[in-house]
Amino acid sequence: MNAPADPRPPGADSDPRPPGADSDPRPPGADSATRPPGKDPATRPASAWPPLRSRTVFAAAHVVADPRADTTPDGPAAVDWDATLAFRHHLWSHGLGVAEAMDTAQRGAGLDWSAAAELIRRTAAEAAAVGGLLACGVGADQLPPHPASLPDIRHAYEEQLGLVEDAGGRPVLMASRQLARAATGPDDYRELYGHLLRQATRPVILHWLGPMFDPALAGYWGSAQLDAATETFLAIITDHPTKVHGVKVSLLDAAREVALRRRLPTTVRCYTGDDFHYPELIAGDDHGHSHALLGIFDPLAAPAAAAVRLLDSGDTTGFRAVLDPTLALSRHLFQAPTRHYKTGVVLLAWLAGHQSHFTMLGGLQSARSLPHLRHAHELADGLGLFPDPELAARRMRQLLAVYGAEDA
């Protein structure tokens, strides 16, 4: 009699580490960030470490796909909810906030609005139970891909804004592909964002995502010229200063972020989304600093939190000594085409033992080459990111062997 076929996807092995395994020493008595079998994560403390004080830091978290779901790349998202929520507890356990349903979660690239809405509800319930910091993406991606009218885009934003506010998360007004296509100039952005800000019941974070992350966002804020786009962006903030908690800037241009940061009202925070220059931007200068909302802090939760705690004590040199060496890994994961950085993020979560497989929504585990992924493993291993380096190496060998690329 033949043995039953192994239902696991390529790259899954038989001894997965717990989803919340960490690479840093735990304080005495702290348990794993993983939900043990039968234990409700809502009964666990949000953090085993003191809270971060000098900077507010969000990690934009990835989602864990369900590898056994019978779906297609363009079908409904199939999410492994237990593993996905366990990873959020891992981030909270280090004192980081979770930025939910952002582009790191494959928003608009595998994570459809129905699944994103469920993700926001579930994560918000967990955050409320443990006191975890939470921000949630608000967009218009429930609309079909064909061109939409400005009123339809406004209604779509309103639906998502209402859901996030009802759930208790801080809204992040994300850039919209539909709006980039429909807007005829800066006035359309000022009118639509102004309408949403007037409706918001609490201050929001405005998100400027550059076209390197999503080519469909070219010309956002009504101009392909960044100087002109910046003026529109600042005008929206100036028009509604009490409704803007902060801005997230993802342009991979440190000098432009600093210049923008210096022009913000004193009540508005700048959250860096620059995965190429985050140590210098978070450290800041004599005129100010950036907080953080970063996809790279998904795999770098432990060193990121440790570095900010050094900054809390006034040790900027120590902060840079921890984070500067991580730049090579981040720049590798976010190299062009930058939008595919999620593949490397999920690879590292699998290698680190946060999930038992390397499968992504929409099959995007194939979006990076095997040599790219192998180098990501080498860089992460050099940083000591893996709680069990032997497990990580074995999984990497498995992945290469499945595709006949042991020498990649």
GROMACS .gro file of C-alpha atoms in nm:
model
  408
    1MET     CA    1   0.000   0.000   0.000
    2ASN     CA    2   0.142   0.335  -0.098
    3ALA     CA    3   0.204   0.596   0.168
    4PRO     CA    4  -0.035   0.891   0.155
    5ALA     CA    5   0.086   1.195  -0.032
    6ASP     CA    6   0.242   1.463   0.185
    7PRO     CA    7  -0.008   1.753   0.193
    8ARG     CA    8   0.257   2.004   0.289
    9PRO     CA    9   0.370   2.265   0.035
   10PRO     CA   10   0.727   2.266  -0.102
   11GLY     CA   11   0.956   2.391   0.173
   12ALA     CA   12   0.743   2.275   0.467
   13ASP     CA   13   0.915   2.040   0.709
   14SER     CA   14   0.808   1.820   0.994
   15ASP     CA   15   0.950   2.010   1.290
   16PRO     CA   16   0.840   2.372   1.264
   17ARG     CA   17   0.949   2.608   1.536
   18PRO     CA   18   0.674   2.784   1.729
   19PRO     CA   19   0.544   3.088   1.539
   20GLY     CA   20   0.669   3.332   1.800
   21ALA     CA   21   1.023   3.205   1.857
   22ASP     CA   22   1.254   3.497   1.931
   23SER     CA   23   1.622   3.562   1.878
   24ASP     CA   24   1.683   3.777   2.187
   25PRO     CA   25   1.722   3.686   2.554
   26ARG     CA   26   1.391   3.694   2.737
   27PRO     CA   27   1.349   3.862   3.075
   28PRO     CA   28   1.314   3.624   3.369
   29GLY     CA   29   0.978   3.452   3.368
   30ALA     CA   30   0.875   3.570   3.019
   31ASP     CA   31   0.708   3.309   2.806
   32SER     CA   32   0.739   3.261   2.432
   33ALA     CA   33   0.564   3.511   2.207
   34THR     CA   34   0.389   3.215   2.045
   35ARG     CA   35   0.045   3.110   2.153
   36PRO     CA   36   0.086   2.770   2.319
   37PRO     CA   37  -0.173   2.509   2.220
   38GLY     CA   38  -0.496   2.577   2.403
   39LYS     CA   39  -0.388   2.913   2.540
   40ASP     CA   40  -0.581   3.220   2.434
   41PRO     CA   41  -0.336   3.494   2.325
   42ALA     CA   42  -0.568   3.754   2.469
   43THR     CA   43  -0.472   3.631   2.819
   44ARG     CA   44  -0.104   3.712   2.762
   45PRO     CA   45   0.066   4.047   2.831
   46ALA     CA   46   0.131   4.260   2.525
   47SER     CA   47   0.499   4.299   2.604
   48ALA     CA   48   0.756   4.121   2.815
   49TRP     CA   49   0.976   4.432   2.792
   50PRO     CA   50   0.931   4.792   2.906
   51PRO     CA   51   0.745   5.011   2.654
   52LEU     CA   52   0.940   5.220   2.406
   53ARG     CA   53   0.953   5.585   2.512
   54SER     CA   54   1.151   5.804   2.277
   55ARG     CA   55   1.000   5.684   1.951
   56THR     CA   56   0.669   5.530   1.841
   57VAL     CA   57   0.752   5.227   1.629
   58PHE     CA   58   0.514   5.023   1.416
   59ALA     CA   59   0.610   4.711   1.226
   60ALA     CA   60   0.401   4.660   0.914
   61ALA     CA   61   0.320   4.291   0.959
   62HIS     CA   62   0.292   4.019   0.695
   63VAL     CA   63   0.012   3.764   0.684
   64VAL     CA   64   0.056   3.387   0.691
   65ALA     CA   65  -0.120   3.212   0.404
   66ASP     CA   66  -0.305   2.884   0.447
   67PRO     CA   67  -0.096   2.645   0.233
   68ARG     CA   68  -0.368   2.380   0.218
   69ALA     CA   69  -0.639   2.608   0.080
   70ASP     CA   70  -0.769   2.524  -0.267
   71THR     CA   71  -0.746   2.868  -0.425
   72THR     CA   72  -0.583   3.045  -0.719
   73PRO     CA   73  -0.345   3.344  -0.746
   74ASP     CA   74  -0.636   3.574  -0.822
   75GLY     CA   75  -0.886   3.398  -0.595
   76PRO     CA   76  -0.997   3.496  -0.244
   77ALA     CA   77  -0.720   3.521   0.012
   78ALA     CA   78  -0.682   3.212   0.232
   79VAL     CA   79  -0.524   3.316   0.562
   80ASP     CA   80  -0.391   3.100   0.844
   81TRP     CA   81  -0.548   3.308   1.119
   82ASP     CA   82  -0.379   3.136   1.414
   83ALA     CA   83  -0.027   3.180   1.276
   84THR     CA   84  -0.101   3.532   1.154
   85LEU     CA   85  -0.227   3.649   1.493
   86ALA     CA   86   0.055   3.471   1.676
   87PHE     CA   87   0.302   3.676   1.475
   88ARG     CA   88   0.130   3.996   1.587
   89HIS     CA   89   0.178   3.887   1.946
   90HIS     CA   90   0.546   3.833   1.869
   91LEU     CA   91   0.571   4.197   1.756
   92TRP     CA   92   0.377   4.327   2.055
   93SER     CA   93   0.592   4.117   2.289
   94HIS     CA   94   0.890   4.333   2.193
   95GLY     CA   95   0.698   4.655   2.252
   96LEU     CA   96   0.644   4.737   1.885
   97GLY     CA   97   0.312   4.848   1.745
   98VAL     CA   98   0.146   4.658   1.463
   99ALA     CA   99   0.057   4.836   1.140
  100GLU     CA  100  -0.216   4.610   1.007
  101ALA     CA  101  -0.342   4.546   0.653
  102MET     CA  102  -0.069   4.756   0.494
  103ASP     CA  103   0.132   4.672   0.184
  104THR     CA  104   0.352   4.430   0.383
  105ALA     CA  105   0.036   4.223   0.434
  106GLN     CA  106   0.007   4.207   0.053
  107ARG     CA  107  -0.274   4.460   0.051
  108GLY     CA  108  -0.390   4.482  -0.308
  109ALA     CA  109  -0.144   4.206  -0.404
  110GLY     CA  110  -0.315   3.894  -0.274
  111LEU     CA  111  -0.501   4.028   0.030
  112ASP     CA  112  -0.846   4.130  -0.092
  113TRP     CA  113  -1.068   4.372   0.104
  114SER     CA  114  -1.288   4.098   0.250
  115ALA     CA  115  -0.984   3.926   0.404
  116ALA     CA  116  -0.830   4.260   0.503
  117ALA     CA  117  -1.148   4.358   0.687
  118GLU     CA  118  -1.146   4.028   0.877
  119LEU     CA  119  -0.777   4.073   0.952
  120ILE     CA  120  -0.839   4.420   1.095
  121ARG     CA  121  -1.127   4.296   1.313
  122ARG     CA  122  -0.931   4.001   1.449
  123THR     CA  123  -0.611   4.195   1.514
  124ALA     CA  124  -0.801   4.480   1.676
  125ALA     CA  125  -0.969   4.237   1.916
  126GLU     CA  126  -0.630   4.091   2.012
  127ALA     CA  127  -0.477   4.438   2.050
  128ALA     CA  128  -0.760   4.553   2.276
  129ALA     CA  129  -0.724   4.246   2.494
  130VAL     CA  130  -0.350   4.287   2.552
  131GLY     CA  131  -0.303   4.662   2.518
  132GLY     CA  132  -0.112   4.636   2.191
  133LEU     CA  133  -0.053   4.946   1.979
  134LEU     CA  134  -0.238   4.921   1.647
  135ALA     CA  135  -0.278   5.120   1.328
  136CYS     CA  136  -0.478   4.991   1.030
  137GLY     CA  137  -0.472   5.063   0.660
  138VAL     CA  138  -0.769   5.239   0.500
  139GLY     CA  139  -0.799   5.241   0.121
  140ALA     CA  140  -1.040   5.192  -0.165
  141ASP     CA  141  -0.933   4.850  -0.285
  142GLN     CA  142  -1.279   4.694  -0.258
  143LEU     CA  143  -1.354   4.867  -0.587
  144PRO     CA  144  -1.315   4.667  -0.910
  145PRO     CA  145  -0.995   4.723  -1.110
  146HIS     CA  146  -1.162   4.921  -1.388
  147PRO     CA  147  -1.177   5.302  -1.355
  148ALA     CA  148  -1.397   5.435  -1.075
  149SER     CA  149  -1.555   5.775  -1.022
  150LEU     CA  150  -1.437   6.009  -0.748
  151PRO     CA  151  -1.767   5.967  -0.554
  152ASP     CA  152  -1.728   5.589  -0.566
  153ILE     CA  153  -1.370   5.618  -0.441
  154ARG     CA  154  -1.483   5.846  -0.159
  155HIS     CA  155  -1.754   5.600  -0.054
  156ALA     CA  156  -1.504   5.313  -0.060
  157TYR     CA  157  -1.266   5.505   0.166
  158GLU     CA  158  -1.556   5.591   0.397
  159GLU     CA  159  -1.653   5.226   0.432
  160GLN     CA  160  -1.302   5.125   0.530
  161LEU     CA  161  -1.250   5.425   0.760
  162GLY     CA  162  -1.569   5.337   0.945
  163LEU     CA  163  -1.463   4.976   0.990
  164VAL     CA  164  -1.121   5.069   1.131
  165GLU     CA  165  -1.265   5.329   1.366
  166ASP     CA  166  -1.532   5.086   1.487
  167ALA     CA  167  -1.261   4.827   1.551
  168GLY     CA  168  -1.057   5.074   1.756
  169GLY     CA  169  -0.748   5.101   1.537
  170ARG     CA  170  -0.579   5.424   1.434
  171PRO     CA  171  -0.659   5.477   1.066
  172VAL     CA  172  -0.380   5.503   0.812
  173LEU     CA  173  -0.520   5.667   0.498
  174MET     CA  174  -0.329   5.477   0.232
  175ALA     CA  175  -0.263   5.590  -0.123
  176SER     CA  176  -0.522   5.457  -0.365
  177ARG     CA  177  -0.456   5.320  -0.711
  178GLN     CA  178  -0.812   5.409  -0.804
  179LEU     CA  179  -0.763   5.770  -0.694
  180ALA     CA  180  -0.430   5.796  -0.878
  181ARG     CA  181  -0.614   5.692  -1.194
  182ALA     CA  182  -0.925   5.907  -1.146
  183ALA     CA  183  -0.783   6.234  -1.012
  184THR     CA  184  -0.726   6.510  -1.265
  185GLY     CA  185  -0.507   6.728  -1.046
  186PRO     CA  186  -0.419   6.843  -0.691
  187ASP     CA  187  -0.767   6.979  -0.621
  188ASP     CA  188  -0.921   6.632  -0.644
  189TYR     CA  189  -0.683   6.509  -0.374
  190ARG     CA  190  -0.747   6.807  -0.149
  191GLU     CA  191  -1.124   6.766  -0.184
  192LEU     CA  192  -1.133   6.391  -0.122
  193TYR     CA  193  -0.880   6.382   0.162
  194GLY     CA  194  -1.041   6.690   0.318
  195HIS     CA  195  -1.377   6.515   0.314
  196LEU     CA  196  -1.232   6.206   0.485
  197LEU     CA  197  -1.043   6.407   0.746
  198ARG     CA  198  -1.353   6.602   0.838
  199GLN     CA  199  -1.535   6.273   0.892
  200ALA     CA  200  -1.260   6.104   1.094
  201THR     CA  201  -1.341   6.073   1.463
  202ARG     CA  202  -0.975   6.060   1.567
  203PRO     CA  203  -0.655   6.190   1.406
  204VAL     CA  204  -0.524   5.970   1.126
  205ILE     CA  205  -0.190   5.890   0.967
  206LEU     CA  206  -0.155   5.998   0.604
  207HIS     CA  207   0.046   5.756   0.391
  208TRP     CA  208   0.257   5.865   0.096
  209LEU     CA  209   0.368   5.549  -0.081
  210GLY     CA  210   0.604   5.608  -0.370
  211PRO     CA  211   0.582   5.439  -0.712
  212MET     CA  212   0.886   5.223  -0.632
  213PHE     CA  213   0.652   5.034  -0.397
  214ASP     CA  214   0.357   5.046  -0.637
  215PRO     CA  215   0.401   5.174  -0.994
  216ALA     CA  216   0.027   5.243  -1.014
  217LEU     CA  217   0.077   5.530  -0.766
  218ALA     CA  218   0.294   5.740  -0.997
  219GLY     CA  219   0.185   6.105  -0.993
  220TYR     CA  220   0.012   6.082  -0.658
  221TRP     CA  221  -0.105   6.411  -0.503
  222GLY     CA  222  -0.165   6.538  -0.856
  223SER     CA  223   0.187   6.569  -0.995
  224ALA     CA  224   0.477   6.353  -1.107
  225GLN     CA  225   0.706   6.630  -0.979
  226LEU     CA  226   0.782   6.551  -0.616
  227ASP     CA  227   0.823   6.916  -0.517
  228ALA     CA  228   0.475   6.998  -0.643
  229ALA     CA  229   0.330   6.682  -0.489
  230THR     CA  230   0.488   6.779  -0.155
  231GLU     CA  231   0.313   7.116  -0.160
  232THR     CA  232  -0.027   6.950  -0.210
  233PHE     CA  233   0.047   6.697   0.064
  234LEU     CA  234   0.145   6.975   0.307
  235ALA     CA  235  -0.157   7.184   0.210
  236ILE     CA  236  -0.391   6.900   0.306
  237ILE     CA  237  -0.221   6.876   0.645
  238THR     CA  238  -0.228   7.253   0.695
  239ASP     CA  239  -0.599   7.260   0.613
  240HIS     CA  240  -0.676   6.995   0.879
  241PRO     CA  241  -0.394   7.001   1.140
  242THR     CA  242  -0.602   6.862   1.426
  243LYS     CA  243  -0.712   6.562   1.219
  244VAL     CA  244  -0.362   6.445   1.119
  245HIS     CA  245  -0.175   6.253   1.385
  246GLY     CA  246   0.119   6.182   1.157
  247VAL     CA  247   0.244   6.111   0.808
  248LYS     CA  248   0.414   5.799   0.680
  249VAL     CA  249   0.662   5.873   0.405
  250SER     CA  250   0.781   5.587   0.184
  251LEU     CA  251   0.987   5.752  -0.090
  252LEU     CA  252   1.331   5.598  -0.016
  253ASP     CA  253   1.475   5.953  -0.019
  254ALA     CA  254   1.617   6.052   0.319
  255ALA     CA  255   1.688   6.414   0.231
  256ARG     CA  256   1.334   6.467   0.103
  257GLU     CA  257   1.189   6.310   0.417
  258VAL     CA  258   1.398   6.536   0.641
  259ALA     CA  259   1.294   6.844   0.445
  260LEU     CA  260   0.928   6.743   0.471
  261ARG     CA  261   0.963   6.660   0.839
  262ARG     CA  262   1.092   7.009   0.916
  263ARG     CA  263   0.786   7.167   0.753
  264LEU     CA  264   0.525   6.967   0.941
  265PRO     CA  265   0.320   7.133   1.216
  266THR     CA  266   0.467   7.058   1.557
  267THR     CA  267   0.164   6.844   1.642
  268VAL     CA  268   0.213   6.613   1.342
  269ARG     CA  269   0.458   6.323   1.361
  270CYS     CA  270   0.668   6.193   1.077
  271TYR     CA  271   0.677   5.813   1.053
  272THR     CA  272   0.957   5.698   0.831
  273GLY     CA  273   0.873   5.429   0.579
  274ASP     CA  274   1.222   5.448   0.430
  275ASP     CA  275   1.365   5.097   0.442
  276PHE     CA  276   1.698   5.222   0.303
  277HIS     CA  277   1.782   5.495   0.557
  278TYR     CA  278   1.580   5.426   0.874
  279PRO     CA  279   1.866   5.438   1.132
  280GLU     CA  280   1.964   5.797   1.050
  281LEU     CA  281   1.602   5.911   1.014
  282ILE     CA  282   1.492   5.761   1.345
  283ALA     CA  283   1.803   5.890   1.524
  284GLY     CA  284   1.726   6.236   1.387
  285ASP     CA  285   1.921   6.560   1.410
  286ASP     CA  286   1.915   6.886   1.601
  287HIS     CA  287   1.589   6.980   1.430
  288GLY     CA  288   1.390   6.664   1.498
  289HIS     CA  289   1.352   6.296   1.422
  290SER     CA  290   1.123   6.044   1.257
  291HIS     CA  291   0.919   5.778   1.428
  292ALA     CA  292   0.884   5.452   1.235
  293LEU     CA  293   0.628   5.251   1.042
  294LEU     CA  294   0.839   4.999   0.853
  295GLY     CA  295   0.802   4.669   0.673
  296ILE     CA  296   1.161   4.578   0.753
  297PHE     CA  297   1.077   4.579   1.124
  298ASP     CA  298   0.867   4.268   1.061
  299PRO     CA  299   1.182   4.049   1.050
  300LEU     CA  300   1.385   4.292   1.267
  301ALA     CA  301   1.151   4.318   1.566
  302ALA     CA  302   1.407   4.217   1.829
  303PRO     CA  303   1.701   4.436   1.716
  304ALA     CA  304   1.470   4.727   1.633
  305ALA     CA  305   1.319   4.725   1.981
  306ALA     CA  306   1.660   4.681   2.145
  307ALA     CA  307   1.800   4.972   1.945
  308VAL     CA  308   1.515   5.208   2.036
  309ARG     CA  309   1.558   5.120   2.403
  310LEU     CA  310   1.918   5.236   2.373
  311LEU     CA  311   1.787   5.556   2.222
  312ASP     CA  312   1.548   5.583   2.517
  313SER     CA  313   1.852   5.596   2.744
  314GLY     CA  314   2.019   5.862   2.532
  315ASP     CA  315   2.265   5.625   2.367
  316THR     CA  316   2.245   5.729   2.002
  317THR     CA  317   2.579   5.567   1.925
  318GLY     CA  318   2.457   5.235   2.061
  319PHE     CA  319   2.132   5.272   1.866
  320ARG     CA  320   2.323   5.314   1.541
  321ALA     CA  321   2.559   5.030   1.630
  322VAL     CA  322   2.261   4.793   1.650
  323LEU     CA  323   2.062   4.913   1.350
  324ASP     CA  324   2.326   5.021   1.097
  325PRO     CA  325   2.442   4.662   1.032
  326THR     CA  326   2.085   4.567   0.939
  327LEU     CA  327   2.080   4.803   0.640
  328ALA     CA  328   2.248   4.555   0.405
  329LEU     CA  329   1.968   4.305   0.463
  330SER     CA  330   1.695   4.568   0.428
  331ARG     CA  331   1.839   4.712   0.108
  332HIS     CA  332   1.868   4.361  -0.032
  333LEU     CA  333   1.505   4.273   0.049
  334PHE     CA  334   1.379   4.606  -0.087
  335GLN     CA  335   1.587   4.617  -0.402
  336ALA     CA  336   1.402   4.677  -0.730
  337PRO     CA  337   1.137   4.576  -0.803
  338THR     CA  338   1.075   4.698  -0.448
  339ARG     CA  339   0.712   4.585  -0.440
  340HIS     CA  340   0.832   4.224  -0.412
  341TYR     CA  341   1.008   4.279  -0.078
  342LYS     CA  342   0.727   4.082   0.089
  343THR     CA  343   0.872   3.758  -0.048
  344GLY     CA  344   1.194   3.803   0.146
  345VAL     CA  345   1.004   3.906   0.460
  346VAL     CA  346   0.797   3.588   0.455
  347LEU     CA  347   1.104   3.376   0.377
  348LEU     CA  348   1.273   3.508   0.692
  349ALA     CA  349   0.962   3.443   0.901
  350TRP     CA  350   0.968   3.080   0.785
  351LEU     CA  351   1.342   3.041   0.841
  352ALA     CA  352   1.312   3.197   1.187
  353GLY     CA  353   1.037   2.953   1.286
  354HIS     CA  354   0.744   3.194   1.295
  355GLN     CA  355   0.552   2.977   1.048
  356SER     CA  356   0.581   2.621   0.923
  357HIS     CA  357   0.591   2.685   0.547
  358PHE     CA  358   0.701   2.927   0.277
  359THR     CA  359   0.373   2.992   0.099
  360MET     CA  360   0.229   3.334   0.022
  361LEU     CA  361  -0.104   3.474  -0.086
  362GLY     CA  362  -0.123   3.476  -0.464
  363GLY     CA  363   0.174   3.243  -0.494
  364LEU     CA  364   0.413   3.537  -0.450
  365GLN     CA  365   0.676   3.315  -0.290
  366SER     CA  366   0.795   3.286  -0.651
  367ALA     CA  367   0.836   3.664  -0.694
  368ARG     CA  368   1.208   3.660  -0.606
  369SER     CA  369   1.483   3.445  -0.749
  370LEU     CA  370   1.638   3.164  -0.549
  371PRO     CA  371   1.982   3.333  -0.544
  372HIS     CA  372   1.811   3.644  -0.401
  373LEU     CA  373   1.646   3.437  -0.128
  374ARG     CA  374   1.963   3.249  -0.049
  375HIS     CA  375   2.152   3.575   0.000
  376ALA     CA  376   1.871   3.702   0.225
  377HIS     CA  377   1.926   3.394   0.440
  378GLU     CA  378   2.301   3.457   0.453
  379LEU     CA  379   2.259   3.822   0.553
  380ALA     CA  380   1.999   3.743   0.820
  381ASP     CA  381   2.213   3.462   0.957
  382GLY     CA  382   2.508   3.700   0.977
  383LEU     CA  383   2.294   3.931   1.192
  384GLY     CA  384   2.199   3.648   1.427
  385LEU     CA  385   1.828   3.679   1.349
  386PHE     CA  386   1.752   3.307   1.365
  387PRO     CA  387   1.674   3.150   1.704
  388ASP     CA  388   1.780   2.815   1.557
  389PRO     CA  389   2.040   2.865   1.281
  390GLU     CA  390   2.045   2.493   1.203
  391LEU     CA  391   1.670   2.492   1.141
  392ALA     CA  392   1.704   2.797   0.916
  393ALA     CA  393   1.987   2.637   0.719
  394ARG     CA  394   1.797   2.310   0.680
  395ARG     CA  395   1.489   2.489   0.556
  396MET     CA  396   1.693   2.691   0.311
  397ARG     CA  397   1.851   2.373   0.175
  398GLN     CA  398   1.506   2.216   0.144
  399LEU     CA  399   1.377   2.510  -0.057
  400LEU     CA  400   1.673   2.505  -0.295
  401ALA     CA  401   1.653   2.129  -0.336
  402VAL     CA  402   1.282   2.134  -0.425
  403TYR     CA  403   1.366   2.350  -0.724
  404GLY     CA  404   1.690   2.174  -0.813
  405ALA     CA  405   1.893   2.483  -0.725
  406GLU     CA  406   2.125   2.358  -0.451
  407ASP     CA  407   2.407   2.559  -0.610
  408ALA     CA  408   2.202   2.878  -0.653
   0.00000   0.00000   0.00000
